[in-house]
């Protein structure tokens, strides 16, 4: 594959989004085991990197396809299968190659990436998955305007519904798993149980990393699938690699923060939260739905908290999830739409 | 399993430590008992053995600390385990202090108080037996959390029995008009030294109960 400058820029943009995800979501994967000092940050980040790449390579294609080709209708065949009439005349003007234009891919990626970076620096919890879905929908608006016919509304509604279902599912799972762990632990020796827990926490961290790779590789480089439709495997490796680099280079601070705030839950609680969130995210990855790992983890933490009563649940955390559902995709969509329009008018 | 080598070494050391502590408490009990029976010579011999055993237990406690902080168990648990060992250590310490008090200060024991003091000695030092069961339950893989807490609870019950006997004996000492105030105070001090063992054992059992619950939650 000969790479043009435009292709290199797009790959760099995809790498940037992947790096962002890795840096932000390292905490969800390895925060607990680093916080509990089960293994060092370096080893944990290495483990995370390996499993993110495996998850992305083996199962990243489901979400990649949804983000890359499922939200916007960019080919005539796709349009005809969705709507009775043939595509309008301007369809070819919008999507001359039957895919997202390079500038649109670039804007969608950079908008989501910059938005998440900005949110990270201002400590606003946002989801990269939601930002990238917003970013892609935003450039779509920038290209075609508010014309619902160019959007696969069934997929968009499915994605929106899953954003609500994902944390709720993790919450319910974590609630059940934590109860189950409590029942087993009472029948076991405390020291043996703590050894089992430490091994299980490492396993859960690997599973979250795998699920993160399976779900978020699609977010990081899904739009690139428009440019390189034949190289899904290589793109998945690129996305997984970018996320691993992100975890190594910028994941420590967030990991320390989350590790110290989650571990007071206790190891069993952290295990229930991570395992449940990983299962939820993995499930949606298999369905090709981009969901937020952070929100799944927060939902699961709430589930663990609920086992100790309603008063143990922070209203702030629930508000942050609910806020994220609206804020992240809306802001990213607005940002990418305006940026695309601005760039088009300039060049 | 090789991956838990350090943990297994800590458990082995803890079992050795517990054995040394039990021996120390048992020997101190015998020393006090012999003193109260008037066999001063045997009591002095046993007192020397108590010192040796207490020092052996201290060495083992330090080895446990070294092994723990060389990487055994989760860091979250290390502090709890070492604090637990330190709290157990106060029991043989109290036993040694008690036998040292009898050998050093040689309090005069009027005949009417010998039997009650022997009885309370057996009760107070005997609490160590229940505490040992609870601690073994914590360190041995077959020990379940509920069983550990049950033994720890039993320590508390036995300590309450000792407390009640101590109170009755205190009333008897200070109500005895044949004794001078100095003798009464000395007897009370001896009594305090004896019941100190069950007090420390109860503290340790409470610490153990908390660590056990914390470890499984």
XYZ file of C-alpha atoms in Angstrom:
564
model
C 0.000 0.000 0.000
C 1.603 3.257 -1.051
C 0.818 5.976 1.436
C 0.086 9.503 0.313
C 0.497 12.499 2.601
C -3.282 12.607 3.066
C -3.306 8.953 4.093
C -0.465 9.542 6.556
C -2.305 12.512 8.068
C -5.444 10.403 8.462
C -3.495 7.559 10.051
C -1.863 10.060 12.428
C -5.306 11.421 13.328
C -6.570 7.880 14.017
C -3.477 7.193 16.072
C -4.140 10.390 18.053
C -7.686 9.268 18.905
C -6.385 5.810 19.882
C -3.689 7.399 22.014
C -6.370 9.516 23.725
C -8.494 6.459 24.479
C -5.514 4.515 25.828
C -4.447 7.395 28.070
C -7.957 7.974 29.407
C -9.176 4.422 29.737
C -5.978 2.924 31.173
C -7.487 3.768 34.540
C -10.568 1.635 33.835
C -8.411 -1.339 32.914
C -5.512 -1.281 35.347
C -6.413 1.360 37.956
C -7.496 -1.211 40.513
C -4.542 -3.544 40.315
C -2.031 -0.696 40.244
C -3.852 1.048 43.106
C -3.852 -2.147 45.155
C -0.164 -2.593 44.206
C -0.790 -6.081 42.865
C 1.578 -5.297 40.019
C 3.554 -2.212 38.987
C 2.180 0.372 36.553
C 4.714 -0.617 33.854
C 3.767 -4.290 33.962
C 0.078 -3.445 34.141
C 0.350 -1.086 31.156
C 2.237 -3.765 29.208
C -0.461 -6.330 30.030
C -3.145 -3.834 29.055
C -1.389 -3.030 25.776
C -1.174 -6.710 24.827
C -4.856 -7.393 25.561
C -6.063 -4.172 23.937
C -4.250 -5.166 20.742
C -5.618 -8.737 20.898
C -9.184 -7.460 21.544
C -8.918 -4.904 18.760
C -7.462 -7.350 16.256
C -9.850 -10.216 16.990
C -13.108 -8.367 17.567
C -12.565 -4.701 16.770
C -14.056 -5.049 13.295
C -17.695 -5.123 14.576
C -17.606 -1.603 16.036
C -15.191 -0.399 13.372
C -17.796 -1.241 10.743
C -20.578 0.580 12.625
C -18.544 3.730 13.236
C -16.925 3.706 9.815
C -19.819 2.761 7.607
C -22.944 2.387 9.728
C -23.832 5.892 10.901
C -23.728 7.843 7.652
C -25.090 6.518 4.366
C -22.237 7.156 1.965
C -22.830 4.693 -0.877
C -25.679 4.586 -3.373
C -26.322 0.920 -2.752
C -26.657 1.585 0.973
C -29.019 4.477 0.245
C -31.218 2.377 -2.030
C -31.451 -0.427 0.478
C -32.590 2.031 3.146
C -34.953 4.182 1.070
C -37.316 3.382 -1.768
C -36.336 6.162 -4.179
C -32.908 6.313 -5.780
C -30.378 8.718 -4.188
C -30.865 12.385 -5.055
C -28.610 14.030 -7.647
C -26.461 15.772 -5.053
C -25.579 12.394 -3.471
C -22.575 12.025 -5.788
C -21.460 15.553 -4.907
C -21.472 14.718 -1.214
C -19.833 11.324 -1.522
C -18.105 11.141 -4.921
C -16.147 7.991 -4.051
C -19.046 6.289 -2.288
C -17.386 6.881 1.093
C -16.613 9.671 3.563
C -14.294 12.278 2.023
C -10.742 12.385 3.497
C -11.328 15.812 5.020
C -14.469 14.547 6.759
C -12.593 11.546 8.190
C -9.847 13.867 9.407
C -12.305 16.329 10.976
C -14.346 13.564 12.665
C -11.209 12.060 14.208
C -9.562 15.314 15.215
C -12.792 16.789 16.613
C -13.388 13.744 18.795
C -9.722 13.619 19.808
C -9.443 17.319 20.633
C -12.753 17.292 22.449
C -11.645 14.391 24.642
C -8.214 15.951 25.268
C -9.885 19.214 26.248
C -12.325 17.397 28.506
C -9.480 15.441 30.110
C -7.528 18.589 30.894
C -10.605 20.281 32.335
C -11.403 17.061 34.253
C -14.834 16.641 32.678
C -15.627 12.948 32.352
C -16.614 12.268 28.757
C -16.714 9.135 26.641
C -14.508 8.758 23.580
C -17.074 6.383 22.066
C -19.759 9.015 22.326
C -17.403 11.726 21.096
C -16.461 9.764 17.967
C -20.080 8.849 17.190
C -20.901 12.554 17.647
C -17.883 13.461 15.510
C -18.950 11.227 12.622
C -22.583 12.378 12.843
C -21.330 15.993 13.039
C -19.300 15.802 9.822
C -22.319 14.139 8.274
C -24.344 17.203 9.196
C -21.534 19.369 7.852
C -21.630 17.543 4.507
C -25.334 16.940 3.903
C -27.004 19.354 6.322
C -29.959 18.305 8.484
C -31.186 15.631 6.072
C -32.208 12.494 7.973
C -32.168 10.419 4.781
C -28.355 10.330 4.834
C -28.246 8.886 8.341
C -28.957 5.312 9.335
C -31.428 6.272 12.046
C -32.058 2.674 13.083
C -28.374 2.283 13.959
C -28.231 5.686 15.640
C -31.239 4.864 17.815
C -29.717 1.486 18.629
C -26.473 3.181 19.664
C -28.320 5.742 21.801
C -30.362 3.001 23.506
C -27.223 0.977 24.215
C -25.558 4.002 25.833
C -28.354 3.905 28.409
C -28.512 0.103 28.631
C -24.728 -0.403 28.977
C -24.188 1.251 32.410
C -27.519 -0.144 33.669
C -26.513 -3.663 32.585
C -23.096 -3.270 34.252
C -24.826 -1.973 37.387
C -27.119 -5.005 37.605
C -24.323 -7.459 36.823
C -21.950 -5.914 39.378
C -24.697 -5.964 42.013
C -25.242 -9.702 41.449
C -21.555 -10.585 41.121
C -20.657 -8.712 44.317
C -23.374 -10.550 46.234
C -22.124 -13.844 44.835
C -18.510 -13.033 45.785
C -19.674 -12.143 49.293
C -21.396 -15.520 49.667
C -18.291 -17.416 48.538
C -15.879 -15.332 50.605
C -17.699 -16.078 53.855
C -17.065 -19.783 53.245
C -13.370 -19.310 52.595
C -10.220 -18.561 54.489
C -9.498 -14.801 54.408
C -5.884 -15.198 53.304
C -6.692 -17.760 50.615
C -9.523 -15.524 49.418
C -7.239 -12.515 49.153
C -4.815 -14.555 47.019
C -7.636 -15.717 44.754
C -8.912 -12.147 44.502
C -5.523 -10.786 43.505
C -5.308 -13.314 40.647
C -8.917 -12.621 39.607
C -8.323 -8.850 39.631
C -5.447 -9.330 37.168
C -7.736 -11.518 35.038
C -10.494 -8.886 35.162
C -8.015 -6.179 34.155
C -6.992 -8.265 31.126
C -10.663 -8.794 30.243
C -11.458 -5.057 30.503
C -8.430 -4.355 28.295
C -9.608 -6.950 25.768
C -13.122 -5.447 25.764
C -11.684 -1.948 25.469
C -9.698 -3.062 22.454
C -12.719 -4.814 20.936
C -14.930 -1.750 21.378
C -12.689 1.290 21.169
C -10.357 0.254 18.372
C -13.431 0.771 16.208
C -13.843 4.250 17.653
C -10.225 5.157 17.148
C -9.854 4.114 13.577
C -13.394 3.238 12.413
C -13.628 6.323 10.173
C -10.347 5.244 8.512
C -12.145 2.170 7.191
C -13.652 4.532 4.589
C -10.184 5.285 3.268
C -8.666 1.806 3.669
C -11.579 -0.650 3.383
C -9.273 -3.572 2.539
C -7.002 -3.170 5.538
C -9.289 -3.739 8.525
C -6.807 -6.035 10.299
C -3.902 -3.611 9.939
C -6.130 -0.757 11.124
C -7.181 -2.772 14.165
C -3.513 -3.351 14.999
C -2.825 0.356 14.527
C -5.718 1.309 16.835
C -4.720 -1.239 19.470
C -1.098 -0.136 19.269
C -2.096 3.538 19.606
C -4.160 2.742 22.681
C -1.271 0.786 24.207
C 1.071 3.736 23.598
C -1.519 6.071 25.133
C -1.708 3.922 28.257
C 2.085 3.846 28.584
C 2.758 7.507 27.940
C -0.126 9.302 29.574
C -2.109 6.717 31.511
C -0.223 6.890 34.791
C -1.851 10.020 36.246
C -5.407 8.902 35.608
C -4.550 5.378 36.731
C -3.212 6.669 40.043
C -6.327 8.773 40.588
C -8.791 6.010 39.761
C -6.701 3.359 41.534
C -6.787 5.300 44.745
C -10.460 6.161 44.467
C -11.712 2.730 43.384
C -9.648 0.446 45.645
C -11.236 1.741 48.855
C -14.275 -0.153 47.506
C -12.248 -3.284 48.437
C -10.775 -5.800 46.035
C -13.961 -7.862 45.729
C -15.931 -4.755 44.818
C -13.344 -3.668 42.291
C -13.327 -7.158 40.776
C -17.126 -7.216 40.511
C -17.124 -3.740 38.954
C -14.383 -4.445 36.423
C -15.582 -7.913 35.447
C -19.161 -6.727 34.954
C -18.178 -3.641 32.978
C -15.851 -5.754 30.807
C -18.635 -8.249 30.111
C -21.074 -5.459 29.222
C -18.641 -3.684 26.906
C -17.609 -6.987 25.309
C -21.245 -7.878 24.668
C -21.918 -4.565 22.924
C -18.676 -4.891 20.965
C -19.922 -8.198 19.578
C -23.120 -6.405 18.558
C -21.028 -3.701 16.897
C -22.245 -0.932 19.199
C -19.715 1.647 20.380
C -20.319 2.138 24.124
C -18.371 3.923 26.825
C -16.045 1.790 28.958
C -15.867 4.557 31.565
C -19.633 4.724 31.909
C -19.866 0.941 32.115
C -17.289 0.976 34.929
C -19.066 3.817 36.739
C -22.385 1.974 36.361
C -20.779 -1.156 37.800
C -19.255 0.799 40.714
C -22.751 2.114 41.479
C -24.002 -1.499 41.396
C -21.412 -2.495 43.990
C -22.327 0.572 46.054
C -26.004 -0.387 45.973
C -25.226 -3.663 47.771
C -24.482 -1.452 50.790
C -27.679 0.557 50.459
C -28.985 3.505 48.492
C -27.061 6.020 50.593
C -23.772 4.550 49.329
C -24.493 5.760 45.802
C -23.191 9.121 44.701
C -25.724 11.294 42.897
C -22.776 13.055 41.261
C -21.709 9.867 39.501
C -25.196 9.258 38.153
C -25.334 12.867 36.974
C -21.958 12.470 35.252
C -23.265 9.477 33.288
C -26.492 11.186 32.346
C -24.604 14.377 31.432
C -22.183 12.369 29.303
C -25.014 10.852 27.257
C -25.999 14.329 26.101
C -22.860 16.455 26.403
C -20.177 14.345 24.701
C -21.921 13.419 21.439
C -23.690 16.788 21.136
C -20.508 18.840 21.685
C -18.390 16.600 19.457
C -21.068 16.693 16.739
C -21.370 20.483 16.932
C -17.600 20.908 16.961
C -16.971 18.605 13.983
C -19.869 20.062 11.979
C -18.621 23.634 12.442
C -14.987 22.674 11.813
C -15.900 20.842 8.604
C -17.985 23.764 7.357
C -15.198 26.206 8.221
C -12.535 24.148 6.448
C -14.724 23.625 3.376
C -15.383 27.358 3.109
C -11.657 28.094 3.496
C -10.350 25.627 0.889
C 2.273 -23.263 44.795
C 5.459 -21.496 43.774
C 3.737 -18.186 42.998
C 2.642 -17.975 46.656
C 6.029 -19.047 48.089
C 6.498 -15.928 50.207
C 2.916 -16.121 51.474
C 3.395 -19.750 52.490
C 6.620 -18.819 54.276
C 4.774 -16.118 56.213
C 2.091 -18.638 57.192
C 4.774 -21.110 58.371
C 6.500 -18.385 60.391
C 3.164 -17.308 61.864
C 2.466 -20.902 62.964
C 5.923 -21.137 64.567
C 5.347 -17.785 66.204
C 1.989 -18.909 67.543
C 3.520 -22.088 68.920
C 6.271 -20.112 70.691
C 3.687 -17.669 72.082
C 1.452 -20.489 73.309
C 4.406 -22.185 75.007
C 5.441 -18.872 76.546
C 1.931 -18.234 77.943
C 1.569 -21.823 79.177
C 4.986 -21.766 80.865
C 4.221 -18.395 82.472
C 0.905 -19.797 83.725
C 2.727 -22.740 85.276
C 5.317 -20.393 86.822
C 2.576 -18.267 88.455
C 0.697 -21.384 89.518
C 3.831 -22.839 91.143
C 4.511 -19.509 92.851
C 0.961 -19.443 94.228
C 1.436 -23.069 95.370
C 4.615 -22.048 97.157
C 7.042 -23.907 94.840
C 9.341 -20.928 94.353
C 12.254 -22.938 92.976
C 10.219 -24.423 90.103
C 8.606 -21.005 89.469
C 12.044 -19.386 89.078
C 13.187 -22.085 86.638
C 10.027 -21.669 84.607
C 10.449 -17.883 84.645
C 13.820 -18.246 82.881
C 12.137 -20.419 80.247
C 9.375 -17.822 79.815
C 11.975 -15.150 79.024
C 13.626 -17.401 76.467
C 10.333 -18.280 74.796
C 9.185 -14.647 74.720
C 12.456 -13.628 73.093
C 12.076 -16.461 70.566
C 8.559 -15.231 69.759
C 9.931 -11.693 69.281
C 12.537 -12.959 66.812
C 9.836 -14.794 64.860
C 7.630 -11.677 64.863
C 10.474 -9.669 63.344
C 11.052 -12.376 60.713
C 7.358 -12.239 59.812
C 7.640 -8.463 59.339
C 10.723 -8.867 57.117
C 9.071 -11.574 55.037
C 5.809 -9.631 54.714
C 7.493 -6.467 53.514
C 9.714 -8.382 51.097
C 6.570 -8.794 48.985
C 4.300 -11.406 50.556
C 0.554 -10.768 50.298
C -1.078 -7.665 48.886
C 0.285 -4.390 50.268
C -3.259 -3.649 51.451
C -3.094 -6.742 53.673
C 0.507 -6.560 54.880
C -0.143 -3.811 57.401
C -3.215 -5.639 58.726
C -1.349 -8.939 59.124
C 1.607 -7.314 60.854
C -0.663 -5.293 63.175
C -2.429 -8.537 64.014
C 0.874 -10.252 64.853
C 1.834 -7.247 67.008
C -1.483 -7.419 68.844
C -0.998 -11.160 69.470
C 2.511 -10.399 70.733
C 1.058 -8.375 73.589
C -0.296 -11.619 75.087
C 3.076 -13.401 75.633
C 4.490 -9.996 76.643
C 1.800 -9.701 79.309
C 2.430 -13.301 80.383
C 6.146 -12.629 80.758
C 5.448 -9.379 82.641
C 3.134 -11.285 84.986
C 5.618 -14.037 85.827
C 8.401 -11.428 86.152
C 6.222 -9.497 88.600
C 5.713 -12.562 90.796
C 9.397 -13.518 90.720
C 10.619 -9.930 91.099
C 8.249 -8.475 93.682
C 7.307 -11.770 95.341
C 3.932 -10.612 96.659
C 2.759 -12.307 99.847
C -0.321 -14.399 99.095
C -2.547 -15.047 102.104
C -3.876 -18.618 102.203
C -7.494 -17.534 101.658
C -6.557 -15.956 98.297
C -4.344 -18.715 96.898
C -7.126 -20.876 95.456
C -9.123 -17.958 93.944
C -5.922 -16.554 92.400
C -5.029 -19.968 90.969
C -8.513 -20.253 89.548
C -8.385 -16.819 87.899
C -4.853 -17.554 86.616
C -6.135 -20.677 84.861
C -9.062 -18.717 83.410
C -7.053 -15.703 82.264
C -4.070 -17.594 80.791
C -6.497 -20.186 79.376
C -7.998 -17.583 77.021
C -4.863 -18.020 74.888
C -6.113 -21.471 73.865
C -9.235 -20.042 72.198
C -7.256 -17.170 70.698
C -4.827 -19.696 69.169
C -7.706 -21.553 67.524
C -8.932 -18.304 65.975
C -5.444 -17.342 64.755
C -4.773 -20.798 63.331
C -8.097 -20.524 61.525
C -6.936 -17.258 59.986
C -3.585 -18.553 58.776
C -4.550 -22.099 57.809
C -6.316 -22.563 54.448
C -9.143 -24.616 55.952
C -10.119 -21.888 58.436
C -13.360 -20.195 57.399
C -14.147 -16.580 58.219
C -17.262 -17.471 60.203
C -15.330 -20.020 62.260
C -12.566 -17.481 62.970
C -15.133 -14.952 64.159
C -16.796 -17.581 66.337
C -13.508 -18.348 68.121
C -12.784 -14.620 68.424
C -16.225 -14.155 69.995
C -15.498 -16.991 72.412
C -12.334 -15.165 73.557
C -14.505 -12.178 74.423
C -16.944 -14.364 76.382
C -14.117 -15.973 78.385
C -12.605 -12.567 79.077
C -15.922 -11.394 80.509
C -15.900 -14.375 82.891
C -12.384 -13.399 84.008
C -13.534 -9.793 84.493
C -16.371 -10.882 86.716
C -14.086 -13.060 88.832
C -11.575 -10.237 89.042
C -14.252 -7.884 90.368
C -15.395 -10.387 92.994
C -11.825 -11.024 94.056
C -11.085 -7.280 94.221
C -14.083 -6.855 96.555
C -12.848 -9.781 98.646
C -9.295 -8.369 98.894
C -10.373 -4.882 99.934
C -13.077 -6.248 102.198
C -10.600 -8.415 104.129
C -10.004 -6.632 107.436
C -7.066 -8.920 108.331
C -4.896 -7.336 105.615
C -3.084 -4.004 105.698
C -3.635 -1.534 102.872
C -0.123 -2.155 101.434
C -0.759 -5.898 101.268
C -4.163 -5.291 99.680
C -2.664 -3.031 97.023
C 0.088 -5.527 96.297
C -2.453 -8.327 95.944
C -4.558 -6.172 93.673
C -1.475 -5.463 91.553
C -0.864 -9.230 91.275
C -4.470 -9.718 90.268
C -4.191 -6.957 87.650
C -1.087 -8.601 86.193
C -2.935 -11.924 85.889
C -6.061 -10.539 84.213
C -3.941 -8.419 81.887
C -3.355 -11.567 79.783
C -7.049 -12.122 79.001
C -7.482 -8.374 78.356
C -4.718 -8.422 75.735
C -6.081 -11.660 74.256
C -9.479 -10.009 73.850
C -7.906 -6.991 72.099
C -6.095 -9.358 69.768
C -9.260 -11.377 69.051
C -11.119 -8.187 68.183
C -8.326 -7.125 65.817
C -8.397 -10.589 64.247
C -12.177 -10.490 63.756
C -11.866 -7.155 61.942
C -8.971 -8.275 59.728
C -10.880 -11.462 58.810
C -14.012 -9.529 57.832
C -11.997 -6.885 55.970
C -10.107 -9.540 54.005
C -13.222 -11.144 52.584
C -15.085 -7.950 51.702
